[in-house]
mmCIF file with all atom_site columns, C-alpha atoms in Angstrom:
data_model
loop_
_atom_site.group_PDB
_atom_site.id
_atom_site.type_symbol
_atom_site.label_atom_id
_atom_site.label_alt_id
_atom_site.label_comp_id
_atom_site.label_asym_id
_atom_site.label_entity_id
_atom_site.label_seq_id
_atom_site.pdbx_PDB_ins_code
_atom_site.Cartn_x
_atom_site.Cartn_y
_atom_site.Cartn_z
_atom_site.occupancy
_atom_site.B_iso_or_equiv
_atom_site.pdbx_formal_charge
_atom_site.auth_seq_id
_atom_site.auth_comp_id
_atom_site.auth_asym_id
_atom_site.auth_atom_id
_atom_site.pdbx_PDB_model_num
ATOM 1   C CA . MET A 1 1   ? -65.039 -6.528 72.983  1.00 0.00 ? 1228 MET A CA 1
ATOM 2   C CA . THR A 1 2   ? -61.909 -5.741 71.053  1.00 0.00 ? 1229 THR A CA 1
ATOM 3   C CA . TYR A 1 3   ? -61.131 -2.751 68.884  1.00 0.00 ? 1230 TYR A CA 1
ATOM 4   C CA . GLU A 1 4   ? -61.697 -4.813 65.740  1.00 0.00 ? 1231 GLU A CA 1
ATOM 5   C CA . GLU A 1 5   ? -65.082 -6.100 66.958  1.00 0.00 ? 1232 GLU A CA 1
ATOM 6   C CA . TYR A 1 6   ? -66.311 -2.561 67.599  1.00 0.00 ? 1233 TYR A CA 1
ATOM 7   C CA . LEU A 1 7   ? -65.207 -1.531 64.116  1.00 0.00 ? 1234 LEU A CA 1
ATOM 8   C CA . LYS A 1 8   ? -67.028 -4.516 62.584  1.00 0.00 ? 1235 LYS A CA 1
ATOM 9   C CA . HIS A 1 9   ? -70.243 -3.364 64.268  1.00 0.00 ? 1236 HIS A CA 1
ATOM 10  C CA . ALA A 1 10  ? -69.700 0.186  62.986  1.00 0.00 ? 1237 ALA A CA 1
ATOM 11  C CA . ASP A 1 11  ? -69.052 -1.029 59.448  1.00 0.00 ? 1238 ASP A CA 1
ATOM 12  C CA . GLU A 1 12  ? -72.168 -3.211 59.517  1.00 0.00 ? 1239 GLU A CA 1
ATOM 13  C CA . CYS A 1 13  ? -74.335 -0.276 60.657  1.00 0.00 ? 1240 CYS A CA 1
ATOM 14  C CA . GLU A 1 14  ? -72.942 1.904  57.870  1.00 0.00 ? 1241 GLU A CA 1
ATOM 15  C CA . ARG A 1 15  ? -73.522 -0.865 55.315  1.00 0.00 ? 1242 ARG A CA 1
ATOM 16  C CA . LEU A 1 16  ? -77.140 -1.217 56.453  1.00 0.00 ? 1243 LEU A CA 1
ATOM 17  C CA . ALA A 1 17  ? -77.593 2.571  56.365  1.00 0.00 ? 1244 ALA A CA 1
ATOM 18  C CA . GLU A 1 18  ? -76.738 2.509  52.667  1.00 0.00 ? 1245 GLU A CA 1
ATOM 19  C CA . SER A 1 19  ? -79.228 -0.288 51.991  1.00 0.00 ? 1246 SER A CA 1
ATOM 20  C CA . PRO A 1 20  ? -82.162 0.853  49.823  1.00 0.00 ? 1247 PRO A CA 1
ATOM 21  C CA . THR A 1 21  ? -84.521 -1.363 51.842  1.00 0.00 ? 1248 THR A CA 1
ATOM 22  C CA . LEU A 1 22  ? -84.022 0.559  55.106  1.00 0.00 ? 1249 LEU A CA 1
ATOM 23  C CA . PRO A 1 23  ? -84.264 4.257  54.142  1.00 0.00 ? 1250 PRO A CA 1
ATOM 24  C CA . SER A 1 24  ? -86.318 5.249  57.201  1.00 0.00 ? 1251 SER A CA 1
ATOM 25  C CA . ASN A 1 25  ? -83.664 3.910  59.590  1.00 0.00 ? 1252 ASN A CA 1
ATOM 26  C CA . ARG A 1 26  ? -80.681 5.513  57.861  1.00 0.00 ? 1253 ARG A CA 1
ATOM 27  C CA . HIS A 1 27  ? -80.141 8.241  60.471  1.00 0.00 ? 1254 HIS A CA 1
ATOM 28  C CA . SER A 1 28  ? -80.477 5.784  63.359  1.00 0.00 ? 1255 SER A CA 1
ATOM 29  C CA . LEU A 1 29  ? -78.030 3.374  61.767  1.00 0.00 ? 1256 LEU A CA 1
ATOM 30  C CA . LEU A 1 30  ? -75.499 6.145  61.160  1.00 0.00 ? 1257 LEU A CA 1
ATOM 31  C CA . SER A 1 31  ? -75.875 7.200  64.806  1.00 0.00 ? 1258 SER A CA 1
ATOM 32  C CA . ALA A 1 32  ? -75.257 3.603  65.836  1.00 0.00 ? 1259 ALA A CA 1
ATOM 33  C CA . ALA A 1 33  ? -72.140 3.447  63.646  1.00 0.00 ? 1260 ALA A CA 1
ATOM 34  C CA . GLU A 1 34  ? -70.846 6.620  65.283  1.00 0.00 ? 1261 GLU A CA 1
ATOM 35  C CA . MET A 1 35  ? -71.391 5.117  68.743  1.00 0.00 ? 1262 MET A CA 1
ATOM 36  C CA . TRP A 1 36  ? -69.533 1.914  67.799  1.00 0.00 ? 1263 TRP A CA 1
ATOM 37  C CA . ARG A 1 37  ? -66.614 3.993  66.483  1.00 0.00 ? 1264 ARG A CA 1
ATOM 38  C CA . ARG A 1 38  ? -66.481 5.915  69.791  1.00 0.00 ? 1265 ARG A CA 1
ATOM 39  C CA . MET A 1 39  ? -66.414 2.616  71.652  1.00 0.00 ? 1266 MET A CA 1
ATOM 40  C CA . ALA A 1 40  ? -63.628 1.412  69.335  1.00 0.00 ? 1267 ALA A CA 1
ATOM 41  C CA . ALA A 1 41  ? -61.624 4.534  70.137  1.00 0.00 ? 1268 ALA A CA 1
ATOM 42  C CA . HIS A 1 42  ? -61.753 3.613  73.833  1.00 0.00 ? 1269 HIS A CA 1
ATOM 43  C CA . ALA A 1 43  ? -60.514 0.085  73.070  1.00 0.00 ? 1270 ALA A CA 1
ATOM 44  C CA . LYS A 1 44  ? -57.832 1.146  70.563  1.00 0.00 ? 1271 LYS A CA 1
ATOM 45  C CA . PRO A 1 45  ? -54.306 -0.041 71.364  1.00 0.00 ? 1272 PRO A CA 1
ATOM 46  C CA . HIS A 1 46  ? -52.265 2.719  72.993  1.00 0.00 ? 1273 HIS A CA 1
ATOM 47  C CA . ASP A 1 47  ? -48.853 1.100  73.263  1.00 0.00 ? 1274 ASP A CA 1
ATOM 48  C CA . GLY A 1 48  ? -48.205 0.647  69.554  1.00 0.00 ? 1275 GLY A CA 1
ATOM 49  C CA . ALA A 1 49  ? -47.191 -2.982 70.128  1.00 0.00 ? 1276 ALA A CA 1
ATOM 50  C CA . GLY A 1 50  ? -50.048 -4.300 68.035  1.00 0.00 ? 1277 GLY A CA 1
ATOM 51  C CA . LEU A 1 51  ? -51.987 -5.556 71.031  1.00 0.00 ? 1278 LEU A CA 1
ATOM 52  C CA . HIS A 1 52  ? -55.704 -4.991 71.111  1.00 0.00 ? 1279 HIS A CA 1
ATOM 53  C CA . PRO A 1 53  ? -56.777 -4.460 74.719  1.00 0.00 ? 1280 PRO A CA 1
ATOM 54  C CA . VAL A 1 54  ? -60.294 -5.401 75.680  1.00 0.00 ? 1281 VAL A CA 1
ATOM 55  C CA . LEU A 1 55  ? -62.457 -2.885 77.524  1.00 0.00 ? 1282 LEU A CA 1
ATOM 56  C CA . GLY A 1 56  ? -62.189 -3.881 81.147  1.00 0.00 ? 1283 GLY A CA 1
ATOM 57  C CA . ASP A 1 57  ? -58.471 -4.614 80.931  1.00 0.00 ? 1284 ASP A CA 1
ATOM 58  C CA . PRO A 1 58  ? -56.921 -2.820 83.928  1.00 0.00 ? 1285 PRO A CA 1
ATOM 59  C CA . LEU A 1 59  ? -54.120 -1.509 81.714  1.00 0.00 ? 1286 LEU A CA 1
ATOM 60  C CA . SER A 1 60  ? -56.575 0.317  79.433  1.00 0.00 ? 1287 SER A CA 1
ATOM 61  C CA . ASP A 1 61  ? -58.956 1.647  82.086  1.00 0.00 ? 1288 ASP A CA 1
ATOM 62  C CA . THR A 1 62  ? -59.196 5.242  83.143  1.00 0.00 ? 1289 THR A CA 1
ATOM 63  C CA . CYS A 1 63  ? -59.470 5.960  86.842  1.00 0.00 ? 1290 CYS A CA 1
ATOM 64  C CA . GLU A 1 64  ? -62.577 4.810  88.710  1.00 0.00 ? 1291 GLU A CA 1
ATOM 65  C CA . GLY A 1 65  ? -63.747 8.372  89.447  1.00 0.00 ? 1292 GLY A CA 1
ATOM 66  C CA . GLU A 1 66  ? -63.766 9.257  85.749  1.00 0.00 ? 1293 GLU A CA 1
ATOM 67  C CA . LEU A 1 67  ? -65.720 6.109  84.914  1.00 0.00 ? 1294 LEU A CA 1
ATOM 68  C CA . LEU A 1 68  ? -68.309 6.860  87.589  1.00 0.00 ? 1295 LEU A CA 1
ATOM 69  C CA . ALA A 1 69  ? -68.677 10.427 86.281  1.00 0.00 ? 1296 ALA A CA 1
ATOM 70  C CA . GLN A 1 70  ? -69.164 9.167  82.709  1.00 0.00 ? 1297 GLN A CA 1
ATOM 71  C CA . ILE A 1 71  ? -71.741 6.609  83.886  1.00 0.00 ? 1298 ILE A CA 1
ATOM 72  C CA . GLU A 1 72  ? -73.649 9.309  85.782  1.00 0.00 ? 1299 GLU A CA 1
ATOM 73  C CA . LYS A 1 73  ? -73.557 11.636 82.763  1.00 0.00 ? 1300 LYS A CA 1
ATOM 74  C CA . LEU A 1 74  ? -74.938 8.886  80.508  1.00 0.00 ? 1301 LEU A CA 1
ATOM 75  C CA . GLY A 1 75  ? -77.684 8.168  83.050  1.00 0.00 ? 1302 GLY A CA 1
ATOM 76  C CA . SER A 1 76  ? -78.740 11.825 82.946  1.00 0.00 ? 1303 SER A CA 1
ATOM 77  C CA . ALA A 1 77  ? -78.674 11.855 79.142  1.00 0.00 ? 1304 ALA A CA 1
ATOM 78  C CA . ILE A 1 78  ? -80.817 8.701  79.025  1.00 0.00 ? 1305 ILE A CA 1
ATOM 79  C CA . SER A 1 79  ? -83.319 10.305 81.380  1.00 0.00 ? 1306 SER A CA 1
ATOM 80  C CA . ARG A 1 80  ? -83.510 13.444 79.209  1.00 0.00 ? 1307 ARG A CA 1
ATOM 81  C CA . ASP A 1 81  ? -84.001 11.358 76.068  1.00 0.00 ? 1308 ASP A CA 1
ATOM 82  C CA . MET A 1 82  ? -86.770 9.351  77.763  1.00 0.00 ? 1309 MET A CA 1
ATOM 83  C CA . ASP A 1 83  ? -88.524 12.639 78.610  1.00 0.00 ? 1310 ASP A CA 1
ATOM 84  C CA . ALA A 1 84  ? -88.133 13.804 75.005  1.00 0.00 ? 1311 ALA A CA 1
ATOM 85  C CA . LEU A 1 85  ? -89.520 10.483 73.797  1.00 0.00 ? 1312 LEU A CA 1
ATOM 86  C CA . GLY A 1 86  ? -92.785 11.282 75.564  1.00 0.00 ? 1313 GLY A CA 1
ATOM 87  C CA . ARG A 1 87  ? -92.995 14.546 73.617  1.00 0.00 ? 1314 ARG A CA 1
ATOM 88  C CA . ALA A 1 88  ? -91.971 13.121 70.218  1.00 0.00 ? 1315 ALA A CA 1
ATOM 89  C CA . LYS A 1 89  ? -94.421 14.107 67.476  1.00 0.00 ? 1316 LYS A CA 1
ATOM 90  C CA . SER A 1 90  ? -93.483 11.602 64.780  1.00 0.00 ? 1317 SER A CA 1
ATOM 91  C CA . MET A 1 91  ? -92.542 7.976  64.407  1.00 0.00 ? 1318 MET A CA 1
ATOM 92  C CA . ARG A 1 92  ? -89.197 9.027  62.926  1.00 0.00 ? 1319 ARG A CA 1
ATOM 93  C CA . ALA A 1 93  ? -88.391 11.177 65.966  1.00 0.00 ? 1320 ALA A CA 1
ATOM 94  C CA . SER A 1 94  ? -89.413 8.334  68.277  1.00 0.00 ? 1321 SER A CA 1
ATOM 95  C CA . SER A 1 95  ? -87.252 5.873  66.360  1.00 0.00 ? 1322 SER A CA 1
ATOM 96  C CA . HIS A 1 96  ? -84.262 8.208  66.520  1.00 0.00 ? 1323 HIS A CA 1
ATOM 97  C CA . LEU A 1 97  ? -84.716 8.730  70.270  1.00 0.00 ? 1324 LEU A CA 1
ATOM 98  C CA . TRP A 1 98  ? -85.056 4.999  70.931  1.00 0.00 ? 1325 TRP A CA 1
ATOM 99  C CA . THR A 1 99  ? -81.828 4.382  69.029  1.00 0.00 ? 1326 THR A CA 1
ATOM 100 C CA . ARG A 1 100 ? -80.012 7.045  71.043  1.00 0.00 ? 1327 ARG A CA 1
ATOM 101 C CA . ILE A 1 101 ? -81.369 5.641  74.295  1.00 0.00 ? 1328 ILE A CA 1
ATOM 102 C CA . LEU A 1 102 ? -80.315 2.091  73.453  1.00 0.00 ? 1329 LEU A CA 1
ATOM 103 C CA . LEU A 1 103 ? -76.853 3.223  72.361  1.00 0.00 ? 1330 LEU A CA 1
ATOM 104 C CA . LYS A 1 104 ? -76.365 5.147  75.603  1.00 0.00 ? 1331 LYS A CA 1
ATOM 105 C CA . ILE A 1 105 ? -77.559 2.176  77.655  1.00 0.00 ? 1332 ILE A CA 1
ATOM 106 C CA . THR A 1 106 ? -75.043 -0.024 75.823  1.00 0.00 ? 1333 THR A CA 1
ATOM 107 C CA . GLU A 1 107 ? -72.253 2.476  76.367  1.00 0.00 ? 1334 GLU A CA 1
ATOM 108 C CA . ARG A 1 108 ? -73.155 2.809  80.068  1.00 0.00 ? 1335 ARG A CA 1
ATOM 109 C CA . ARG A 1 109 ? -73.102 -0.990 80.459  1.00 0.00 ? 1336 ARG A CA 1
ATOM 110 C CA . GLU A 1 110 ? -69.647 -1.141 78.845  1.00 0.00 ? 1337 GLU A CA 1
ATOM 111 C CA . LEU A 1 111 ? -68.389 1.516  81.254  1.00 0.00 ? 1338 LEU A CA 1
ATOM 112 C CA . ARG A 1 112 ? -69.844 -0.340 84.249  1.00 0.00 ? 1339 ARG A CA 1
ATOM 113 C CA . ASP A 1 113 ? -68.049 -3.473 83.093  1.00 0.00 ? 1340 ASP A CA 1
ATOM 114 C CA . ARG A 1 114 ? -64.773 -1.552 83.263  1.00 0.00 ? 1341 ARG A CA 1
ATOM 115 C CA . LEU A 1 115 ? -65.232 -0.684 86.935  1.00 0.00 ? 1342 LEU A CA 1
ATOM 116 C CA . PRO A 1 116 ? -63.041 -2.713 89.275  1.00 0.00 ? 1343 PRO A CA 1
ATOM 117 C CA . SER A 1 117 ? -64.941 -5.450 91.082  1.00 0.00 ? 1344 SER A CA 1
ATOM 118 C CA . PRO A 1 118 ? -65.694 -4.714 94.756  1.00 0.00 ? 1345 PRO A CA 1
ATOM 119 C CA . ARG A 1 119 ? -63.174 -6.131 97.177  1.00 0.00 ? 1346 ARG A CA 1
ATOM 120 C CA . CYS A 1 120 ? -64.412 -8.353 100.010 1.00 0.00 ? 1347 CYS A CA 1
#
């Protein structure tokens, strides 16, 4: 995905959060918008030439060790959130946790996609 595509997703989440028909999901939608903006920051052009690198472009990737550490950290956070989900007392708390879990899974998948493919 490009920088602009991530921002479109963030804007859409914020627009839905302001919708009077979805008041119970407002917090989850704002969390989703925040996640999309973080993803956009990773895809933002760094060279100032107006190019919009796609995540996974070797020129925009951080080193493999950093990516693996971020993936591992997200895996641990997902595990903690899954444990908390089992202890959630309300539907709102459960909904919020599910949103966080899904956002972290999406972010982890994007990071995995940035890893260089194994060499044969």
